[in-house]
Amino acid sequence: MLRNKQLAAWLDEMKTLCQPDALVLCSGDDREYNEMWSLLLDRGVAKRLNEDRRPNSYLVRSDPADVARVESRTFICSEAERDAGPNNNWVEPTAMRATLNGLFSGCMRGRIMYVIPFSMGPVGSPIAHIGVELTDSPYVVANMHIMTRVGQEVLDALGETGDFVPCIHSVGAPLDSGDEDVPWPCNPNNLHIVHFPASREIWSFGSGYGGNALLGKKCFALRIASVIARDEGWLAEHMLILKITNPEGISRYIAGAFPSACGKTNLAMLIPTIPGWQVETIGDDICWMKFGDDGQLHAINPEAGFFGVAPGTSMDSNPNAMLSMTDNCIFTNVAETDDGDVWWEGMTKTPPAHLTDWQGRDWTPDSDEPAAHPNARFTVAAAQCPVIADEWEDLAGVPISAILFGGRRSTVVPLVNEARSWQQGVFFGAIMSSEKTAAASGKIGELRRDPMAMLPFCGYNMADYWGHWINIGRGDGAHDGDHDGDHDGDHKGTKTGLKLPRIYYVNWFRKNATGKYAWPGFGENSRVLKWIFERCEGVGEAIDTPIGNLPAIDALDVSGLRLDPNGVAALLSVEIDGWLEEIPLIEGHFASYGEPVPTALHQELNWLKQRLLEAKQEAG
Ligand code: OXD
Ligand code: MN
């Protein structure tokens, strides 16, 4: 049955270690999906929602101790500590293997081991990769059905000798004879989310939730894939991918990295407010990019579904997400309405008078705690999104014209700033930051740097990852010592005539003097996308400033938008003093990564500092 010898041998080894009662090879079909739900319904952890309101959908309540990714228990076990970098928790691999052997020994007693062959990316795409997850959680099997492509076609693609990423997962709660199972088995006190970059293996123990357990997502598609991408000369990124089409019918594709709570899913599915423009979705979380023969970076969304944060999602903030989840959906840790549907904070302006909260307790608007857990999730097939682009599963991927880096900054960072070169764009990504809370607004000392939104997801030393980005811009990863940074404005690579994407630093969250958001955001962000589109077409006007290329004041289409008279100018102003105050913070940020920080980034920092000082002098 299993033609792949490496897979068969690994299965034998894992079966001996974990001692499950039985082994089931997953087919990925509807019968199997429904069977998982019968098991979960029997166990009392899942509930079928009202068929009239939310057909073929389920509500699951996790253990309150297992509700989110746990970064402090996530490890990168490279041979050398230096290769994990200060951005990761490191444990020496032999020591970690000993720990894992102890934890996994007999961990599936009384349970079934499901074998999930899955593809990240459309099967057959040269950008896709295959993984196999072994898990003792039917909830994980059901979610993997939606989030990845599962089944025989993956085994066929693997063939006898193909490579796959082995992903072993256990909730860490063996059942001995006579033991009664609990609704949501887990073992939070022994949580381990472990990656071995050298052998490209993932071991996850103790949690059944989200990114800890659906190993194709953060563990494979970002942490392990970033290592593979470094070795093979491509990019595995925490980015949405969108398609934008102008009124003449010309389309371009844009990727964007934003830290959590910056509206990534909303941007991926936005409804433009400017007439005649259209935005469609390719992906909302992860983007894999490889160079095509045309010298452009071609992107796929390696996932097949959305695992989105429910609270805050509404018909106002993201109608396309709401319309994606009308049926065939899994909801985890949301609240339940009295008529068997779901609710979460922000879904409607007025909450229902009575709910059952995410822990199964009665809830009314007077309750002290939120009805849904803040990290409550929906799992839904991407194909259900009303604005999913027709080409979202194209094997060749889509050519990327622009890359956005963004954060939540109430001061200093303008609405949009175009890098004058790939090198400066990498610098923008490397210094990306977000304010931790609204309370910290304006206090630049309280920023969290989250480079390329990859801080929790880069599977190796962040400074080496910046170096990899610099090398990508020079073509095939070659170092040519040419530090001119390609300032000729056409964004061609210095080496091989690559057509690199343009890079933009965006900030939807700048505030005005009265502390209010200066920019309306959401669908109005299409105005910024329009300028970026026009820049890529070679028509949008920009002015050279000490921090990069900003839109000429008339180049940003604000027609019909009610901003205060100085609004646009303020959103696009270059705050010389604010940026000068930022310089030592960036120096400190780079210093924290030490010697491996690429010279190119130090050069960009010096360039920025020089330009700012010159501008300050000129201003007198
Ligand atoms: C996610 C995350 O769940 O970034 O996508 O944490
Ligand atoms: Mn994410």
Coordinates of C-alpha atoms and ligand atoms in Angstrom, one line a residue, residues 69 217-218 222 238 258 260 264 284-286 377 457, ligand 2:
R69 CA 0.3 28.9 19.9
K217 CA 0.8 25.7 8.7
K218 CA 3.4 27.5 10.9
L222 CA 7.0 28.8 7.6
H238 CA 4.2 35.0 6.3
F258 CA 1.8 42.1 8.6
S260 CA -0.9 39.6 13.9
K264 CA -4.1 40.7 7.0
D284 CA -4.4 35.2 3.6
D285 CA -1.5 33.9 5.6
I286 CA 1.4 32.2 3.8
R377 CA -11.0 30.5 15.1
F457 CA 8.1 31.8 12.4
Ligands
MN2 MN -0.3 34.1 10.5

